[in-house]
Short mmCIF file of C-alpha atoms and ligand atoms in Angstrom, two decimals:
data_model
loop_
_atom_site.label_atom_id
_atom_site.label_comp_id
_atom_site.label_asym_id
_atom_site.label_seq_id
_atom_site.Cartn_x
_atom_site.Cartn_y
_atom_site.Cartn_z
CA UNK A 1 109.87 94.99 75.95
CA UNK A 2 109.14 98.77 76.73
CA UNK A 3 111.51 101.66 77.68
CA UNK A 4 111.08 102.22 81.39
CA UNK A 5 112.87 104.58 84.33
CA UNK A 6 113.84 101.83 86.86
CA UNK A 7 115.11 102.44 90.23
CA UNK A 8 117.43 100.23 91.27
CA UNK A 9 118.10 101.05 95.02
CA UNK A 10 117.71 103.78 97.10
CA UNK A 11 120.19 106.59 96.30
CA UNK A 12 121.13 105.26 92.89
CA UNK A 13 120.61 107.25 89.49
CA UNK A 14 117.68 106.18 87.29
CA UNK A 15 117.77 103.51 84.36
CA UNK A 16 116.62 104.61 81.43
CA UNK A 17 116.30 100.80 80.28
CA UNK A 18 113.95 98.40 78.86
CA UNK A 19 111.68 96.10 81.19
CA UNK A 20 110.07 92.78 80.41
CA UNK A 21 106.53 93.69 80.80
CA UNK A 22 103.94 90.67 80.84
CA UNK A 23 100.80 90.25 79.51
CA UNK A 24 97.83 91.29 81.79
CA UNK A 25 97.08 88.57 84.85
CA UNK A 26 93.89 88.11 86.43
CA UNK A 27 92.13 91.49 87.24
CA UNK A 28 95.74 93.40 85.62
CA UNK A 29 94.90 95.80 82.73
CA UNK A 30 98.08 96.96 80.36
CA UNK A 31 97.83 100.46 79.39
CA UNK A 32 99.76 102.55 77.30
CA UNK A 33 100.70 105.88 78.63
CA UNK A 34 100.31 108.78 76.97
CA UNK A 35 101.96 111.19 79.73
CA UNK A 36 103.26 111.19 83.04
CA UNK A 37 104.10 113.88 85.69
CA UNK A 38 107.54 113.85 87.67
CA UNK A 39 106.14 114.65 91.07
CA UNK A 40 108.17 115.36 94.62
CA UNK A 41 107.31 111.84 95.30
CA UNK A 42 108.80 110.21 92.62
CA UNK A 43 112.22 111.87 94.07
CA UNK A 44 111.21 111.33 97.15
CA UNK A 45 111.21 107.35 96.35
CA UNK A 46 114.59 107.57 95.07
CA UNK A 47 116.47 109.14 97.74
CA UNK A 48 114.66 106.94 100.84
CA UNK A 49 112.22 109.56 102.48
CA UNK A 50 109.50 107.85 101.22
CA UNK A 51 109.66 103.91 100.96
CA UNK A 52 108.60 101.27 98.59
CA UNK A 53 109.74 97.63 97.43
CA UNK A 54 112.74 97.79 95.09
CA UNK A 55 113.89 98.00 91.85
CA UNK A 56 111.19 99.36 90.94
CA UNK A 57 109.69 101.70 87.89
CA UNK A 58 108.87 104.57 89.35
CA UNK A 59 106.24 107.01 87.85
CA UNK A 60 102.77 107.36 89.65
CA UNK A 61 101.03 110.10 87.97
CA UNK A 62 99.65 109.25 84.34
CA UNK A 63 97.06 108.70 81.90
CA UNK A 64 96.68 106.89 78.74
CA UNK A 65 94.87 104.12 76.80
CA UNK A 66 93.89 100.63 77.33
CA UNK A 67 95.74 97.75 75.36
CA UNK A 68 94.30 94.85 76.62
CA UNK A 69 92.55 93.35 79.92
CA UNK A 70 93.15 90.80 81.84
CA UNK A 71 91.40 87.58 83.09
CA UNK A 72 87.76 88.62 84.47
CA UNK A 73 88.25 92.25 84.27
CA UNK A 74 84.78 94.10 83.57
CA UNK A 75 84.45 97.92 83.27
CA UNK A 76 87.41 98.40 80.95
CA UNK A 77 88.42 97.25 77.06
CA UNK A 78 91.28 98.16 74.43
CA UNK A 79 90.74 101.84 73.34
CA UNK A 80 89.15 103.71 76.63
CA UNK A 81 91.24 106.34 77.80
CA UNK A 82 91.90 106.30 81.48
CA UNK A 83 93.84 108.16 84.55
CA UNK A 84 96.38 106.49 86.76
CA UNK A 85 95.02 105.86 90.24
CA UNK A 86 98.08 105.70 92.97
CA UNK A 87 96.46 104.34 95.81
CA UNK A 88 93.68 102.24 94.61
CA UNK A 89 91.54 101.33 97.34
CA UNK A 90 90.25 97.68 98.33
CA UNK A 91 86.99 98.49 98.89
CA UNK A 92 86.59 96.59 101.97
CA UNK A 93 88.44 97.97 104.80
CA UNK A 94 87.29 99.68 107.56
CA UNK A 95 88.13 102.86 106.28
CA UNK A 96 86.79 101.93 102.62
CA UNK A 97 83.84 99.80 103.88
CA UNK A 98 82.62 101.85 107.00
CA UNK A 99 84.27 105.26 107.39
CA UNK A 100 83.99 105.81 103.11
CA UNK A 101 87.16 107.14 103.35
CA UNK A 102 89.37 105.53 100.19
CA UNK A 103 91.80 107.54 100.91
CA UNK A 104 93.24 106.03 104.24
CA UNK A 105 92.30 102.21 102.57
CA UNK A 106 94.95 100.10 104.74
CA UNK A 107 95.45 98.51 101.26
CA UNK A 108 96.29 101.33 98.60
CA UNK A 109 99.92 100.54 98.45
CA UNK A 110 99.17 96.66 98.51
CA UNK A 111 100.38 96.05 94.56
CA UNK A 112 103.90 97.25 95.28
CA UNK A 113 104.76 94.61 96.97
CA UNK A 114 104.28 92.34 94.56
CA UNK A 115 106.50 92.35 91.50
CA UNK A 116 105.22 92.98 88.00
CA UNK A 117 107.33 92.79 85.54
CA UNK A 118 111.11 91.94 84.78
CA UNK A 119 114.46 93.29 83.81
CA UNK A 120 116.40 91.69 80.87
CA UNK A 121 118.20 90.11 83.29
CA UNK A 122 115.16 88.34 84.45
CA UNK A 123 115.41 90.20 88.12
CA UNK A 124 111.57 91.08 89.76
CA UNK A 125 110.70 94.69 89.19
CA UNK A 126 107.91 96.31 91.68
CA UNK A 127 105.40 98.81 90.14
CA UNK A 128 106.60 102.41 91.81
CA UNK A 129 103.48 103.45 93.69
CA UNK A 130 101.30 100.54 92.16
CA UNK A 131 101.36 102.37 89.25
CA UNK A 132 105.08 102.33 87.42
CA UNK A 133 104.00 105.26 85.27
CA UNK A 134 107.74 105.83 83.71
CA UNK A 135 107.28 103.58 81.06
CA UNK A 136 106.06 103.73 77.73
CA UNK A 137 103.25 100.83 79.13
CA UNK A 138 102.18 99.64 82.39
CA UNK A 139 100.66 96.82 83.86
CA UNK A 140 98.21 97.79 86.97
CA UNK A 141 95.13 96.29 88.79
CA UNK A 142 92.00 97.03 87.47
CA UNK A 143 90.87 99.35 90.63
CA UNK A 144 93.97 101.69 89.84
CA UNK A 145 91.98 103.16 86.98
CA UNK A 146 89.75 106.12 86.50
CA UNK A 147 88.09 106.44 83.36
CA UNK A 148 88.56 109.74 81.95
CA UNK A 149 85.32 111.82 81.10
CA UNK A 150 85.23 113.50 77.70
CA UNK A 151 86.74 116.51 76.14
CA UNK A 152 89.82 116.57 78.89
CA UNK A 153 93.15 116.07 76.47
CA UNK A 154 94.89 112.95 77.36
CA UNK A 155 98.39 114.18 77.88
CA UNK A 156 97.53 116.90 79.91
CA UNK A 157 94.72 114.44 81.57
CA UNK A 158 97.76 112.77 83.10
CA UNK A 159 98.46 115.65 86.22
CA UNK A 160 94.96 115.08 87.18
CA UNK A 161 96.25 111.51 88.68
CA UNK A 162 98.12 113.11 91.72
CA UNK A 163 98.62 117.31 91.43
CA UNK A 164 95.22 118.37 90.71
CA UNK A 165 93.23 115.78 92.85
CA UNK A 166 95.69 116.29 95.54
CA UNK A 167 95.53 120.09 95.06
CA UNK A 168 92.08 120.34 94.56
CA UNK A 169 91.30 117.91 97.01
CA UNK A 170 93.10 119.57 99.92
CA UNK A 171 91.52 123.17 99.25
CA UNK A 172 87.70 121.54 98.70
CA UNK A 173 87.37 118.62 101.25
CA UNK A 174 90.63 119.13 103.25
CA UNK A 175 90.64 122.80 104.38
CA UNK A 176 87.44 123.13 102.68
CA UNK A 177 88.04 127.15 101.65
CA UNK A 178 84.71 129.15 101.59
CA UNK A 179 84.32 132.11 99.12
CA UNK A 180 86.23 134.91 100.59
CA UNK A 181 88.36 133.30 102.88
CA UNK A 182 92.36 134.25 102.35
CA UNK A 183 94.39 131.05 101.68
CA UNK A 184 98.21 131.16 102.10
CA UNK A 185 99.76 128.28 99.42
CA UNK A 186 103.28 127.21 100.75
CA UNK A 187 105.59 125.65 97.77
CA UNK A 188 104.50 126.56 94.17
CA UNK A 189 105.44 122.85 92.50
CA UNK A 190 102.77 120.90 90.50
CA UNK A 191 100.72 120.32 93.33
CA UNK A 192 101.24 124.24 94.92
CA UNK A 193 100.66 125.30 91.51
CA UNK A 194 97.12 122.89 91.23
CA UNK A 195 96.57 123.99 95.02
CA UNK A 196 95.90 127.78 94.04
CA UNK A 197 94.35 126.79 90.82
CA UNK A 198 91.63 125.32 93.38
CA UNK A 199 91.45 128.36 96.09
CA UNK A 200 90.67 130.31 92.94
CA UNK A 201 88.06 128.29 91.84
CA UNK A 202 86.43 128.50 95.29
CA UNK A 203 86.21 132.14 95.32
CA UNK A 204 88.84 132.51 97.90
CA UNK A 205 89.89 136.09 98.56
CA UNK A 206 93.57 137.58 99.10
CA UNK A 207 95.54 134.19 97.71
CA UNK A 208 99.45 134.05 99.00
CA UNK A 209 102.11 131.88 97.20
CA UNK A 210 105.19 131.26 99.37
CA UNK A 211 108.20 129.57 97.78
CA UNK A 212 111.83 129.94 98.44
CA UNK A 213 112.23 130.81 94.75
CA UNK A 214 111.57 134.34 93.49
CA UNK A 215 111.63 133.01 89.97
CA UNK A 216 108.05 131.23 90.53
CA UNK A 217 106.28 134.67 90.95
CA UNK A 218 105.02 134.65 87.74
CA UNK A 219 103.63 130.75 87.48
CA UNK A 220 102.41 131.21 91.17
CA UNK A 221 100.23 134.61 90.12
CA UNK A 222 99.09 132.59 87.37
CA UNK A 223 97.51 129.92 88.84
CA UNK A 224 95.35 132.40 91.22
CA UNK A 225 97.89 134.04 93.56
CA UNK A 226 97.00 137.27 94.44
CA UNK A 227 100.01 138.51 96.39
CA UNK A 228 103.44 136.51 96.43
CA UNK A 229 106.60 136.09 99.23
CA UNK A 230 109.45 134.82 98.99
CA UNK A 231 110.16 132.69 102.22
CA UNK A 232 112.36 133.91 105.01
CA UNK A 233 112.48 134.49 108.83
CA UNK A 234 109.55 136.81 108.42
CA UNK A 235 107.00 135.13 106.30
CA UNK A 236 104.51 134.55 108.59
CA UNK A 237 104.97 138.39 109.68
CA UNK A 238 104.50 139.33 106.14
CA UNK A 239 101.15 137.25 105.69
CA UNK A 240 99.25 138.43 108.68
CA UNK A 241 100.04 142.14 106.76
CA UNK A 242 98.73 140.78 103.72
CA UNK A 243 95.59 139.52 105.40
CA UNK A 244 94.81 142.51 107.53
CA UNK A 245 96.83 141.40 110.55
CA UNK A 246 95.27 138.54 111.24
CA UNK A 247 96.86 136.12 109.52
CA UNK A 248 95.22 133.85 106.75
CA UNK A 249 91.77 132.06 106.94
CA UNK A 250 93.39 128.87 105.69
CA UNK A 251 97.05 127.54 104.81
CA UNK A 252 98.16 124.84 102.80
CA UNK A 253 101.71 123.32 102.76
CA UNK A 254 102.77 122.00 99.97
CA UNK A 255 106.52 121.33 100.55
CA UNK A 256 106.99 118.69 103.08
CA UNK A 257 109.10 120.07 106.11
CA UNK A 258 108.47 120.78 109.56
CA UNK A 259 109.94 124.23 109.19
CA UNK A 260 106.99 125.10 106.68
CA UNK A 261 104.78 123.63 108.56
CA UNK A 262 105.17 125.89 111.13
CA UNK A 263 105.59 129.03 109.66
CA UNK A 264 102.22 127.98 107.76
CA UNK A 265 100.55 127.55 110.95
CA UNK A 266 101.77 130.51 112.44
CA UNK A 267 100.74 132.58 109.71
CA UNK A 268 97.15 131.52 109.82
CA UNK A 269 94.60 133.84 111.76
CA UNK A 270 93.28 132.36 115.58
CA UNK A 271 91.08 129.78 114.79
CA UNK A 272 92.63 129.10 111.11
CA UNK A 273 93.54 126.11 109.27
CA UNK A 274 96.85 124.84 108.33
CA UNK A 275 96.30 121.56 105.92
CA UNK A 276 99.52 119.37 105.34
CA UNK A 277 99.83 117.66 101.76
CA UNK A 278 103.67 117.64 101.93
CA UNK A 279 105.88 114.76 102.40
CA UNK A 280 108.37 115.07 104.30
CA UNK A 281 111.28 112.82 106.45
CA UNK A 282 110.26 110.62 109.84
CA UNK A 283 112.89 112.44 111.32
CA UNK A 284 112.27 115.96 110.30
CA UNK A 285 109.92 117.16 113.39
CA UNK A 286 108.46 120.39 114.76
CA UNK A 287 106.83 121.88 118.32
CA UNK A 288 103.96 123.61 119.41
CA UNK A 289 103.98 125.15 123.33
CA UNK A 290 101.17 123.47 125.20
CA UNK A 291 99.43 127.31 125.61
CA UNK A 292 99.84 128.28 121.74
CA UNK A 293 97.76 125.41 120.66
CA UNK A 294 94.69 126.84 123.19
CA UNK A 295 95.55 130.32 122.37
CA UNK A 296 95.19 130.55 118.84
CA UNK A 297 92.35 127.98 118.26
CA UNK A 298 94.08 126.48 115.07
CA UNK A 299 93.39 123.11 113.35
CA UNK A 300 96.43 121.39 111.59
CA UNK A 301 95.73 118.44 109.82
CA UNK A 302 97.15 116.26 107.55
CA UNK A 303 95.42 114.57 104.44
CA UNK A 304 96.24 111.56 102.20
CA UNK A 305 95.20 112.27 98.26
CA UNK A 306 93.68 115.66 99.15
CA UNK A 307 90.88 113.60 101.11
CA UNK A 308 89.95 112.88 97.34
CA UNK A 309 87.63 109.90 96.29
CA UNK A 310 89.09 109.57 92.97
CA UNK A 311 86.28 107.54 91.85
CA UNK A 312 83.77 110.27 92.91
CA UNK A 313 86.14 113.08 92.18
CA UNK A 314 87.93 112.87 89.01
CA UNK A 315 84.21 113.56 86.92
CA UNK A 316 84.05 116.57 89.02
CA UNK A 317 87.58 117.91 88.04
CA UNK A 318 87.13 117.10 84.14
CA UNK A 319 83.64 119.65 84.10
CA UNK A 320 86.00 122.32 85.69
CA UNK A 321 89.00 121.40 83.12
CA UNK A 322 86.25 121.72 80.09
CA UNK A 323 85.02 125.04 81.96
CA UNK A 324 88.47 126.26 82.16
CA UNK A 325 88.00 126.65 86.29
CA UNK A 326 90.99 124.42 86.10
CA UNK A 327 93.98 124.94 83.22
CA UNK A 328 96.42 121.72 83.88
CA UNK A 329 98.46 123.27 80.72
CA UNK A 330 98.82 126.26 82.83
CA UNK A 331 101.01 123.76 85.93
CA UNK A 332 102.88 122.20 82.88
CA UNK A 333 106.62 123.58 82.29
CA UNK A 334 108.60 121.43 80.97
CA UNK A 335 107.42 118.60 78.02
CA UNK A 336 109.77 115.93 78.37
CA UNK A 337 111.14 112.55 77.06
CA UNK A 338 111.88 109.63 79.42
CA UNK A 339 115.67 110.36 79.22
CA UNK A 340 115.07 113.43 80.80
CA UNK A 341 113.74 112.38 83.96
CA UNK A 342 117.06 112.76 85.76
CA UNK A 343 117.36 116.70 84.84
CA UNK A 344 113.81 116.84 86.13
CA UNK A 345 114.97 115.66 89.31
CA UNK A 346 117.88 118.10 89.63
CA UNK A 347 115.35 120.87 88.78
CA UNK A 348 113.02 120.04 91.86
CA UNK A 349 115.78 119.56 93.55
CA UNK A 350 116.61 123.35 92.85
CA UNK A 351 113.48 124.53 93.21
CA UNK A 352 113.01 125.12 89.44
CA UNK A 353 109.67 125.53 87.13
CA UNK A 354 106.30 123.49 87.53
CA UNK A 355 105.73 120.44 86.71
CA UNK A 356 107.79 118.42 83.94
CA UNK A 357 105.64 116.16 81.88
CA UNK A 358 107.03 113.41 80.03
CA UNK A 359 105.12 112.88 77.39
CA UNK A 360 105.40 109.42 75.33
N1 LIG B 1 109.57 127.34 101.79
C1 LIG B 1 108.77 127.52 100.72
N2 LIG B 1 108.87 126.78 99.59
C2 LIG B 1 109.80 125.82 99.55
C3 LIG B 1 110.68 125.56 100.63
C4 LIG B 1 110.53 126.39 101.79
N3 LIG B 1 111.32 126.22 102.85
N4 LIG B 1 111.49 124.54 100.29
C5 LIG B 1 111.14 124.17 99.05
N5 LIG B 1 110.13 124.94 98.59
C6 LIG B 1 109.45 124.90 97.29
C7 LIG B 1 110.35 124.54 96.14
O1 LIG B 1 111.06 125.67 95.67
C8 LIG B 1 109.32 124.04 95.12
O2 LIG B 1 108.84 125.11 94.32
O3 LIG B 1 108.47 123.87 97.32
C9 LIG B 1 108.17 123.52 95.97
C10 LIG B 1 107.99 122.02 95.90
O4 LIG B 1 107.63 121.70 94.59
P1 LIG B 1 108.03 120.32 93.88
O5 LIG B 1 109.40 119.92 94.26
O6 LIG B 1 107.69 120.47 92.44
O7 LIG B 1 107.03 119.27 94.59
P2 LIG B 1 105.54 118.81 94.23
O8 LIG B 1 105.58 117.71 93.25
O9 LIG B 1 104.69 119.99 93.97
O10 LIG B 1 105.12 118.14 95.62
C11 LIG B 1 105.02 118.91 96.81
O11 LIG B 1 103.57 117.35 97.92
O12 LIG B 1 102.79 115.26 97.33
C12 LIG B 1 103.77 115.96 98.06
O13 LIG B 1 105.70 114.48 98.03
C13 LIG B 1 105.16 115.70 97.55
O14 LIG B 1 106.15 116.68 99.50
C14 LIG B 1 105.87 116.89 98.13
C15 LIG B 1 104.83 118.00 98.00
ZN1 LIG B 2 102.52 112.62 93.29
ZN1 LIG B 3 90.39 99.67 101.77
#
């Protein structure tokens, strides 16, 4: 038995409980977290904009050590430290197999659908996001781990999972930002906050955070912002100033509404790019006039994971943690206990601090 958060339907407050967690089956490895973020996603899970198989233990972004392996697992034993991988790809599809694209894999959300461990009651529990990082040990497949290079610490190792390769990601091989180029950073939560970490790494110039909080001025400038606005009717306005009246190179949403997204595409330059990491509701939609989109030139595009390979990427991000290109202390606000969870929700949900970590 471990202590787990459990959601039980959508809508409904989390357990704080204890789960019935199996041995490892074939290809399963059990691992015992050391940390795990509380990302948008997580809430996003329990209130029904995003969708997954329930109860379930949510949780998706974590990292900790190896207890045992299952049945013909290779590649990992007790002891190695590793980071959660939330959309572990199959290695086969046509986007895995011929585009090399992991990212889109038709399969990443495959193991939660299948249940993997119990309540007391004996009822089938599905791993939140394949992963089921909430508890104090998970079972996942094999493929849904990254081993995690030396000298990154393991607690903090655990916002790498989703913030940092999805921040990182969207600035590098998303909107791929060029030294110089201003970057306008839309929502300054974990993965705004690991977003402008990233422009700053690549050199970009005039950096704007946009949040609807003025108390995140401080964590946004921080992490790399140059300039900071707090969002209203005239934000766009107020970034083409910042960026010489021409409105940013590049702009990143990091929210997950159609009303960002538009303000973040009108405040990029003519031929600019808005990249969309944000999740937001099927129903929550936006327009662009048939001339605008010729007139200004602009690309808007979504991305899955930051476009990251985690396989390929997650080395890369550990040289610029142990260069100090990338702080993931620096996006942490709030160390917390699994009981806690809730109040982290409420915070988001208020637009308060960075990213909680529950740490184990
Ligand atoms: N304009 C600007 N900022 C906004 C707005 C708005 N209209 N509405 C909310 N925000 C800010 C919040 O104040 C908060 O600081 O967006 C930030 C979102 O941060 P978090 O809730 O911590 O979310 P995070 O975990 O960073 O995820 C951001 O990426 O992966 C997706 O599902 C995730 O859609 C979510 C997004
Ligand atoms: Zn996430
Ligand atoms: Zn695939």
């Amino acid at each position: 038995m471990v202590r787990a958060a459990v959601l039980s339907a959508v809508g409904a407050p989390l357990d704080i409980t204890e789960i019935d967690l199996p041995a490892p089956g074939p290809g399963q490895v059990r691992v015992k977290l050391a940390a795990a973020g509380v990302c948008h996603s997580d809430l996003s899970l329990s209130n029904g904009t995003l969708r997954q198989p329930v109860p379930a233990v949510l949780g998706h972004e974590g990292a900790g050590t190896v207890v045992s392996v299952g049945e013909g697992v290779t590649g990992h034993a007790p002891g190695d430290r590793v980071v959660l991988n939330w959309a572990p790809s199959c290695g086969e599809c046509h986007f895995c197999a011929t585009l090399a694209e992991p990212w889109l894999c038709v399969n990443a959300q495959a193991a939660t659908t299948v249940p993997y461990a119990r309540t007391p009651a004996g009822d089938p529990l599905y791993p939140g996001l394949s992963t089921a990082a909430f508890a104090e040990e998970t079972v996942v497949p094999a493929h849904a781990l990254l081993p995690l290079p030396e000298g990154v610490p393991l607690t903090d190792a655990a916002l790498l999972g989703c913030a940092v390769l999805t921040g990182y990601g969207a600035v590098h091989h998303s909107a791929r930002v060029r030294a110089g180029e201003s970057v306008a950073v839309f929502g300054v939560g974990g993965v705004g906050l690991a977003t402008l970490q990233a422009a700053r790494l690549a050199g970009a110039g005039t950096v704007v955070a946009v949040d609807i909080s003025p108390e995140k001025e401080e964590l946004a400038r921080s992490a790399g912002a140059t300039e900071y606005v707090v969002a209203s009717e005239t934000t766009a306005k107020e970034i083409r100033k910042l960026t010489g009246g021409l409105g940013a190179d590049v702009a990143v949403e990091c929210v997950g509404r159609a009303e960002t997204i538009r303000t973040a595409w009108n405040s990029t330059r003519r031929g600019g790019r808005t990249t969309v990491v944000g999740i937001g509701r099927k129903d929550d939609t936006m327009t662009l006039s048939a001339l605008e989109i010729f007139h200004f030139a602009r690309t808007l595009t979504g991305c899955v994971y930051g476009d990251s390979d985690p396989a390929r990427d997650l080395p890369v991000l550990a040289r610029h943690v142990r260069e100090g290109g990338l702080d993931l202390g620096a996006l942490v606000t709030d160390r917390i206990g699994l009981a806690d969870i809730p109040a982290a929700f409420d915070a988001m949900r208020a637009g308060r601090g960075g990213r909680a970590l529950v740490v184990f």
